[in-house]
């Protein structure tokens, strides 16, 4: 019985990987990993460290404008064709991307149950994050099974009228993923990260990891963040900054213009997932607008300054693992200084998104949805 896992971006692939691994060991259910083509090459790169490969690619026309309408117009016919050919028992979509929304629509129209991994995250503000908040809410209207990472996410779904029996609280599979990769302790593949790691060890310096990739952060918000990075480096002579920059040429140019030649700042291409996990383990502090990093960093006790005004990952803030700063330069610099000095410390409460058993819980919920019964050993007489 095939279960199709749809991914188009690296975060989707990372969070689907533990589920694919668990399904591959299942006696009845079988994973079929499909790449939507939203971010060419990135899904394959993310799956490789887990020993996984893409089973099928969608035949989507090359994008010209890069707009959401163009992407959806290409995805829907290709998804319809793939779903008809594979006829999966269910389609699993993850999170809040355009791939997620298009996949859910295509499966819903064909009467294929939609399983929403990481369901129920909400800011209740359709403008932030945009368009992700809208995508999540729309998928919630048509999903047959909602795999909520936390009790808070489940409560948000219940408040919107989702039946309790359609919700399973699983934890977040990104914790499964980050623990799987961290346990392998792979050496850095990115040359700049490897060199930086040696410098940190030799000089006894600390690492501040910075990422900013969300569309609403581009332009003036990113300019304010970069100004904060400049000040943090100037005020903390024992700090090295690592900034894996978004591949968009405008963003990369903006980052390099602001930080080029600045001592103790390293700008790289986006890191492969094992290298990102390694950087999170090394870091004394993370500044990020990434949702995934908000979920991953608490596994290592690494404090996070969130470069967003609101976050749908409220649990990480409430648990004392992260602090909201938006892109206000002064607030970013102040929080960074207080965290680096030890005035503020992350709460040692573990990861609020689980302990690494989310995939197993998700499989149990999918079994119930599909009425799958697995054989149990006979009782000895």
CSV table of C-alpha atoms in Angstrom, one decimal:
chain,number,residue,atom,x,y,z
A,1,UNK,CA,0.0,0.0,0.0
A,2,UNK,CA,1.8,3.1,-1.3
A,3,UNK,CA,1.9,6.3,0.7
A,4,UNK,CA,3.1,9.2,-1.4
A,5,UNK,CA,5.4,11.8,0.3
A,6,UNK,CA,5.5,15.1,-1.6
A,7,UNK,CA,8.4,17.5,-1.3
A,8,UNK,CA,9.5,20.5,-3.3
A,9,UNK,CA,11.9,22.3,-0.9
A,10,UNK,CA,14.7,21.3,1.4
A,11,UNK,CA,12.9,21.8,4.7
A,12,UNK,CA,10.0,19.6,3.4
A,13,UNK,CA,12.5,16.8,2.4
A,14,UNK,CA,14.2,17.0,5.8
A,15,UNK,CA,11.0,16.7,7.7
A,16,UNK,CA,9.6,13.9,5.5
A,17,UNK,CA,12.8,11.9,5.6
A,18,UNK,CA,12.2,10.3,9.0
A,19,UNK,CA,8.7,9.3,7.9
A,20,UNK,CA,10.1,7.8,4.7
A,21,UNK,CA,12.6,5.8,6.7
A,22,UNK,CA,9.9,4.5,9.0
A,23,UNK,CA,7.6,3.6,6.2
A,24,UNK,CA,10.4,1.7,4.4
A,25,UNK,CA,10.5,-0.6,7.4
A,26,UNK,CA,6.7,-1.1,7.5
A,27,UNK,CA,5.3,-4.5,6.6
A,28,UNK,CA,2.3,-3.0,4.7
A,29,UNK,CA,2.9,0.7,3.9
A,30,UNK,CA,5.5,1.7,1.4
A,31,UNK,CA,6.9,5.2,0.8
A,32,UNK,CA,6.9,6.8,-2.7
A,33,UNK,CA,9.0,10.1,-2.5
A,34,UNK,CA,7.9,12.6,-5.2
A,35,UNK,CA,9.8,15.8,-6.0
A,36,UNK,CA,7.6,18.6,-7.2
A,37,UNK,CA,10.5,20.5,-8.7
A,38,UNK,CA,9.8,23.7,-6.7
A,39,UNK,CA,13.5,23.9,-5.8
A,40,UNK,CA,15.4,21.8,-8.3
A,41,UNK,CA,18.2,19.8,-6.7
A,42,UNK,CA,17.5,20.8,-3.1
A,43,UNK,CA,15.3,17.8,-2.3
A,44,UNK,CA,17.8,15.3,-3.6
A,45,UNK,CA,20.5,17.1,-1.6
A,46,UNK,CA,18.5,17.0,1.6
A,47,UNK,CA,17.5,13.3,1.3
A,48,UNK,CA,21.0,12.0,0.5
A,49,UNK,CA,22.4,12.1,4.1
A,50,UNK,CA,19.5,9.9,5.2
A,51,UNK,CA,20.2,7.3,2.5
A,52,UNK,CA,17.1,8.2,0.6
A,53,UNK,CA,16.4,9.0,-3.0
A,54,UNK,CA,13.6,10.6,-5.0
A,55,UNK,CA,11.3,8.0,-6.6
A,56,UNK,CA,9.6,10.3,-9.1
A,57,UNK,CA,9.9,13.8,-10.4
A,58,UNK,CA,6.9,15.9,-11.6
A,59,UNK,CA,7.0,17.0,-15.2
A,60,UNK,CA,6.6,20.8,-14.5
A,61,UNK,CA,7.4,23.4,-17.1
A,62,UNK,CA,10.4,25.7,-16.4
A,63,UNK,CA,9.4,28.8,-14.5
A,64,UNK,CA,9.7,32.1,-16.2
A,65,UNK,CA,8.3,34.7,-13.7
A,66,UNK,CA,8.9,32.8,-10.5
A,67,UNK,CA,5.4,33.8,-9.3
A,68,UNK,CA,3.1,31.6,-7.2
A,69,UNK,CA,0.4,31.5,-9.9
A,70,UNK,CA,2.9,30.2,-12.4
A,71,UNK,CA,4.1,27.6,-10.0
A,72,UNK,CA,0.7,26.3,-9.1
A,73,UNK,CA,-0.4,26.3,-12.7
A,74,UNK,CA,2.5,24.0,-13.5
A,75,UNK,CA,2.1,21.8,-10.4
A,76,UNK,CA,-1.6,21.0,-10.5
A,77,UNK,CA,-1.7,19.1,-13.9
A,78,UNK,CA,1.6,17.3,-13.1
A,79,UNK,CA,0.3,16.3,-9.6
A,80,UNK,CA,-3.0,15.1,-11.0
A,81,UNK,CA,-1.1,12.9,-13.5
A,82,UNK,CA,1.3,11.5,-10.8
A,83,UNK,CA,-1.5,10.8,-8.4
A,84,UNK,CA,-3.6,9.0,-11.0
A,85,UNK,CA,-0.6,6.9,-12.1
A,86,UNK,CA,0.6,5.9,-8.6
A,87,UNK,CA,-2.8,5.7,-7.0
A,88,UNK,CA,-1.5,6.0,-3.5
A,89,UNK,CA,-3.6,5.2,-0.5
A,90,UNK,CA,-2.7,8.6,0.9
A,91,UNK,CA,-0.7,11.7,0.1
A,92,UNK,CA,1.5,13.2,2.8
A,93,UNK,CA,2.2,17.0,2.5
A,94,UNK,CA,4.4,18.9,4.9
A,95,UNK,CA,4.1,22.4,6.3
A,96,UNK,CA,3.1,25.4,4.3
A,97,UNK,CA,4.8,25.7,0.9
A,98,UNK,CA,3.2,26.1,-2.5
A,99,UNK,CA,4.0,22.4,-3.2
A,100,UNK,CA,2.0,21.5,0.0
A,101,UNK,CA,-1.0,23.5,-1.0
A,102,UNK,CA,-1.0,22.3,-4.6
A,103,UNK,CA,-0.5,18.7,-3.6
A,104,UNK,CA,-3.3,18.8,-1.1
A,105,UNK,CA,-5.7,20.3,-3.7
A,106,UNK,CA,-4.8,17.7,-6.3
A,107,UNK,CA,-5.3,14.8,-3.9
A,108,UNK,CA,-8.5,16.2,-2.5
A,109,UNK,CA,-10.0,16.5,-5.9
A,110,UNK,CA,-9.2,12.8,-6.6
A,111,UNK,CA,-10.6,11.6,-3.3
A,112,UNK,CA,-7.2,10.6,-2.0
A,113,UNK,CA,-6.8,11.2,1.8
A,114,UNK,CA,-4.5,14.2,2.5
A,115,UNK,CA,-2.2,13.7,5.5
A,116,UNK,CA,-0.8,17.1,6.7
A,117,UNK,CA,2.5,16.7,8.5
A,118,UNK,CA,3.3,19.6,10.9
A,119,UNK,CA,-0.4,20.7,11.0
A,120,UNK,CA,-1.9,23.4,13.1
A,121,UNK,CA,0.8,26.0,13.3
A,122,UNK,CA,-0.8,29.4,13.4
A,123,UNK,CA,-0.1,33.1,13.8
A,124,UNK,CA,-3.7,34.0,12.8
A,125,UNK,CA,-2.3,36.8,10.6
A,126,UNK,CA,-2.6,36.0,6.9
A,127,UNK,CA,0.1,38.6,6.2
A,128,UNK,CA,2.7,37.0,8.5
A,129,UNK,CA,4.2,34.8,7.4
A,130,UNK,CA,3.0,35.4,3.9
A,131,UNK,CA,1.9,33.4,2.0
A,132,UNK,CA,2.6,30.4,4.3
A,133,UNK,CA,0.0,31.2,6.9
A,134,UNK,CA,-2.7,31.1,4.3
A,135,UNK,CA,-1.4,27.9,2.8
A,136,UNK,CA,-1.5,26.2,6.2
A,137,UNK,CA,-5.0,27.3,6.9
A,138,UNK,CA,-6.3,26.2,3.4
A,139,UNK,CA,-4.7,22.7,3.7
A,140,UNK,CA,-6.3,22.3,7.1
A,141,UNK,CA,-9.8,22.7,5.5
A,142,UNK,CA,-9.3,19.6,3.3
A,143,UNK,CA,-6.9,17.3,5.1
A,144,UNK,CA,-8.1,13.9,6.3
A,145,UNK,CA,-5.4,13.6,9.0
A,146,UNK,CA,-3.6,16.4,10.8
A,147,UNK,CA,-0.3,15.4,12.4
A,148,UNK,CA,0.1,18.2,14.9
A,149,UNK,CA,3.6,18.7,16.4
A,150,UNK,CA,2.4,20.0,19.7
A,151,UNK,CA,-0.7,20.2,22.0
A,152,UNK,CA,-0.9,23.9,21.1
A,153,UNK,CA,-1.1,23.1,17.4
A,154,UNK,CA,-3.8,20.5,18.1
A,155,UNK,CA,-5.8,23.0,20.1
A,156,UNK,CA,-5.6,25.5,17.3
A,157,UNK,CA,-7.1,22.9,14.9
A,158,UNK,CA,-9.8,22.0,17.4
A,159,UNK,CA,-10.7,25.7,17.7
A,160,UNK,CA,-11.2,25.8,13.9
A,161,UNK,CA,-13.6,22.9,14.0
A,162,UNK,CA,-11.4,20.0,13.1
A,163,UNK,CA,-12.7,16.8,14.7
A,164,UNK,CA,-10.6,15.4,17.5
A,165,UNK,CA,-10.3,12.0,15.8
A,166,UNK,CA,-8.7,13.6,12.8
A,167,UNK,CA,-5.8,15.0,14.9
A,168,UNK,CA,-2.7,13.2,16.2
A,169,UNK,CA,-0.1,14.9,18.3
A,170,UNK,CA,3.2,13.5,17.2
A,171,UNK,CA,6.0,15.9,17.9
A,172,UNK,CA,7.9,17.3,15.0
A,173,UNK,CA,9.8,15.0,12.7
A,174,UNK,CA,12.6,17.6,12.4
A,175,UNK,CA,13.7,16.5,15.8
A,176,UNK,CA,14.0,12.9,14.5
A,177,UNK,CA,16.0,14.2,11.6
A,178,UNK,CA,18.4,16.4,13.6
A,179,UNK,CA,19.1,13.6,16.1
A,180,UNK,CA,19.7,11.1,13.2
A,181,UNK,CA,22.2,13.4,11.6
A,182,UNK,CA,23.9,14.6,14.8
A,183,UNK,CA,24.5,11.0,15.9
A,184,UNK,CA,26.6,10.5,12.7
A,185,UNK,CA,28.9,13.4,13.7
A,186,UNK,CA,29.9,13.9,10.0
A,187,UNK,CA,32.9,16.3,9.4
A,188,UNK,CA,32.1,19.5,7.7
A,189,UNK,CA,31.9,19.2,3.9
A,190,UNK,CA,31.8,23.0,3.3
A,191,UNK,CA,35.4,24.2,3.1
A,192,UNK,CA,34.6,27.5,4.7
A,193,UNK,CA,32.8,25.9,7.6
A,194,UNK,CA,35.7,23.4,8.1
A,195,UNK,CA,38.2,26.3,8.3
A,196,UNK,CA,36.0,28.3,10.5
A,197,UNK,CA,35.6,25.4,12.9
A,198,UNK,CA,39.4,25.1,13.2
A,199,UNK,CA,39.7,28.9,13.8
A,200,UNK,CA,37.1,28.7,16.6
A,201,UNK,CA,39.0,25.9,18.3
A,202,UNK,CA,42.4,27.5,18.0
A,203,UNK,CA,41.4,31.0,19.1
A,204,UNK,CA,38.7,30.0,21.7
A,205,UNK,CA,36.2,32.1,19.9
A,206,UNK,CA,32.4,31.7,19.7
A,207,UNK,CA,30.2,31.2,16.7
A,208,UNK,CA,27.0,33.2,15.9
A,209,UNK,CA,25.1,31.6,13.1
A,210,UNK,CA,22.9,33.9,11.0
A,211,UNK,CA,20.3,33.0,8.4
A,212,UNK,CA,17.7,35.1,6.7
A,213,UNK,CA,15.8,33.8,3.7
A,214,UNK,CA,12.1,34.5,4.0
A,215,UNK,CA,10.6,36.7,1.3
A,216,UNK,CA,9.3,39.3,3.7
A,217,UNK,CA,12.8,39.7,5.1
A,218,UNK,CA,14.3,40.8,1.8
A,219,UNK,CA,15.2,44.5,1.2
A,220,UNK,CA,15.0,46.9,4.1
A,221,UNK,CA,14.4,44.2,6.8
A,222,UNK,CA,17.5,42.4,5.7
A,223,UNK,CA,19.4,45.7,5.7
A,224,UNK,CA,18.5,46.2,9.4
A,225,UNK,CA,19.6,42.6,10.2
A,226,UNK,CA,22.9,43.1,8.4
A,227,UNK,CA,23.5,46.4,10.4
A,228,UNK,CA,22.9,44.4,13.6
A,229,UNK,CA,25.5,41.8,12.4
A,230,UNK,CA,28.0,44.5,11.9
A,231,UNK,CA,27.5,45.9,15.4
A,232,UNK,CA,27.6,42.4,17.0
A,233,UNK,CA,31.0,41.7,15.4
A,234,UNK,CA,32.3,45.1,16.4
A,235,UNK,CA,31.1,44.8,20.1
A,236,UNK,CA,32.2,41.2,20.6
A,237,UNK,CA,35.8,40.6,19.6
A,238,UNK,CA,35.6,36.9,20.5
A,239,UNK,CA,32.7,36.2,18.0
A,240,UNK,CA,32.9,34.8,14.5
A,241,UNK,CA,29.7,35.1,12.3
A,242,UNK,CA,28.7,32.5,9.8
A,243,UNK,CA,26.1,33.6,7.3
A,244,UNK,CA,24.9,31.0,4.8
A,245,UNK,CA,23.3,33.3,2.2
A,246,UNK,CA,20.1,32.7,0.2
A,247,UNK,CA,20.9,31.9,-3.5
A,248,UNK,CA,18.7,34.7,-4.8
A,249,UNK,CA,21.1,37.1,-6.6
A,250,UNK,CA,19.6,40.2,-5.0
A,251,UNK,CA,19.8,38.8,-1.5
A,252,UNK,CA,23.3,37.4,-2.0
A,253,UNK,CA,24.5,40.8,-3.4
A,254,UNK,CA,22.9,42.6,-0.4
A,255,UNK,CA,24.6,40.3,2.1
A,256,UNK,CA,28.0,40.4,0.5
A,257,UNK,CA,27.9,44.2,0.0
A,258,UNK,CA,27.2,44.7,3.7
A,259,UNK,CA,29.6,42.1,5.1
A,260,UNK,CA,32.3,41.8,2.5
A,261,UNK,CA,35.7,42.3,4.0
A,262,UNK,CA,34.4,42.5,7.6
A,263,UNK,CA,36.7,40.7,9.9
A,264,UNK,CA,35.4,37.5,11.6
A,265,UNK,CA,32.5,37.2,9.1
A,266,UNK,CA,32.1,34.3,6.8
A,267,UNK,CA,29.5,34.3,4.0
A,268,UNK,CA,28.8,30.9,2.3
A,269,UNK,CA,26.3,29.2,0.0
A,270,UNK,CA,23.4,27.5,1.7
A,271,UNK,CA,24.8,24.6,3.8
A,272,UNK,CA,24.0,21.0,3.2
A,273,UNK,CA,21.9,19.7,6.1
A,274,UNK,CA,24.6,17.8,7.9
A,275,UNK,CA,26.7,21.0,7.8
A,276,UNK,CA,23.8,23.0,9.1
A,277,UNK,CA,23.3,20.6,12.0
A,278,UNK,CA,27.1,20.8,12.7
A,279,UNK,CA,26.9,24.6,12.7
A,280,UNK,CA,23.9,24.6,15.1
A,281,UNK,CA,25.9,22.4,17.5
A,282,UNK,CA,28.9,24.7,17.3
A,283,UNK,CA,27.0,27.9,17.7
A,284,UNK,CA,26.7,29.9,20.9
A,285,UNK,CA,23.8,31.9,19.3
A,286,UNK,CA,21.6,31.8,16.3
A,287,UNK,CA,19.9,34.7,14.6
A,288,UNK,CA,17.3,33.5,12.1
A,289,UNK,CA,14.0,33.9,10.4
A,290,UNK,CA,13.8,30.2,9.6
A,291,UNK,CA,11.0,28.1,11.1
A,292,UNK,CA,13.0,24.9,11.0
A,293,UNK,CA,15.9,26.3,12.9
A,294,UNK,CA,13.6,27.5,15.6
A,295,UNK,CA,12.7,23.8,16.0
A,296,UNK,CA,16.2,22.3,15.6
A,297,UNK,CA,18.3,24.6,17.8
A,298,UNK,CA,16.7,23.6,21.2
A,299,UNK,CA,17.9,20.1,20.7
A,300,UNK,CA,21.4,21.4,21.3
A,301,UNK,CA,20.4,24.1,23.8
A,302,UNK,CA,21.5,26.8,21.4
A,303,UNK,CA,19.6,30.1,22.0
A,304,UNK,CA,17.7,31.6,19.1
A,305,UNK,CA,16.9,35.3,18.3
A,306,UNK,CA,14.0,35.1,15.9
A,307,UNK,CA,14.2,37.7,13.1
A,308,UNK,CA,10.4,37.9,12.8
A,309,UNK,CA,7.7,40.0,14.5
A,310,UNK,CA,5.5,36.9,15.1
A,311,UNK,CA,6.2,33.2,14.9
A,312,UNK,CA,3.8,30.2,14.5
A,313,UNK,CA,6.3,28.3,16.6
A,314,UNK,CA,5.1,29.9,19.8
A,315,UNK,CA,6.2,26.9,21.9
A,316,UNK,CA,9.9,27.7,21.4
A,317,UNK,CA,9.4,31.2,22.8
A,318,UNK,CA,7.2,30.1,25.6
A,319,UNK,CA,9.7,27.4,26.6
A,320,UNK,CA,12.4,30.0,27.0
A,321,UNK,CA,14.5,28.7,24.0
A,322,UNK,CA,14.0,31.7,21.7
A,323,UNK,CA,13.3,35.4,21.7
A,324,UNK,CA,11.4,37.5,19.2
A,325,UNK,CA,13.3,40.5,17.8
A,326,UNK,CA,11.8,41.2,14.4
A,327,UNK,CA,14.3,43.0,12.2
A,328,UNK,CA,14.8,45.9,14.7
A,329,UNK,CA,18.6,46.5,14.7
A,330,UNK,CA,18.8,47.8,18.3
A,331,UNK,CA,16.7,44.9,19.7
A,332,UNK,CA,18.7,42.3,17.8
A,333,UNK,CA,22.0,43.7,19.1
A,334,UNK,CA,20.6,44.0,22.6
A,335,UNK,CA,19.3,40.4,22.8
A,336,UNK,CA,22.5,39.1,21.2
A,337,UNK,CA,24.6,41.0,23.8
A,338,UNK,CA,22.5,39.7,26.7
A,339,UNK,CA,22.7,36.1,25.5
A,340,UNK,CA,26.4,36.2,24.7
A,341,UNK,CA,27.1,37.7,28.2
A,342,UNK,CA,25.0,35.1,30.0
A,343,UNK,CA,22.5,37.6,31.3
A,344,UNK,CA,19.9,35.7,29.4
A,345,UNK,CA,20.1,31.9,29.2
A,346,UNK,CA,17.9,29.4,27.3
A,347,UNK,CA,15.8,27.2,29.6
A,348,UNK,CA,17.2,23.7,29.9
A,349,UNK,CA,13.8,22.1,29.2
A,350,UNK,CA,14.7,19.9,26.2
A,351,UNK,CA,13.2,20.4,22.8
A,352,UNK,CA,9.5,21.5,23.0
A,353,UNK,CA,8.9,19.7,19.7
A,354,UNK,CA,9.6,16.2,20.9
A,355,UNK,CA,12.3,13.6,21.7
A,356,UNK,CA,12.7,12.0,18.3
A,357,UNK,CA,9.7,9.6,18.1
A,358,UNK,CA,7.5,11.8,15.8
A,359,UNK,CA,7.8,9.5,12.8
A,360,UNK,CA,6.7,6.4,14.8
A,361,UNK,CA,3.6,8.3,16.1
A,362,UNK,CA,2.8,9.6,12.6
A,363,UNK,CA,2.9,6.0,11.2
A,364,UNK,CA,0.5,4.8,13.9
A,365,UNK,CA,-1.9,7.6,13.0
A,366,UNK,CA,-1.7,6.8,9.3
A,367,UNK,CA,-2.3,3.1,10.0
A,368,UNK,CA,-5.5,4.1,11.8
A,369,UNK,CA,-6.6,6.4,8.9
A,370,UNK,CA,-6.1,3.7,6.4
A,371,UNK,CA,-7.4,0.9,8.6
A,372,UNK,CA,-4.1,-1.0,8.3
A,373,UNK,CA,-3.6,-3.9,10.6
A,374,UNK,CA,-0.1,-5.3,11.1
A,375,UNK,CA,0.5,-8.9,12.2
A,376,UNK,CA,1.5,-9.4,15.8
A,377,UNK,CA,3.5,-12.4,17.0
A,378,UNK,CA,1.5,-15.4,18.2
A,379,UNK,CA,1.3,-15.8,21.9
A,380,UNK,CA,3.2,-18.8,23.1
A,381,UNK,CA,1.0,-21.5,24.6
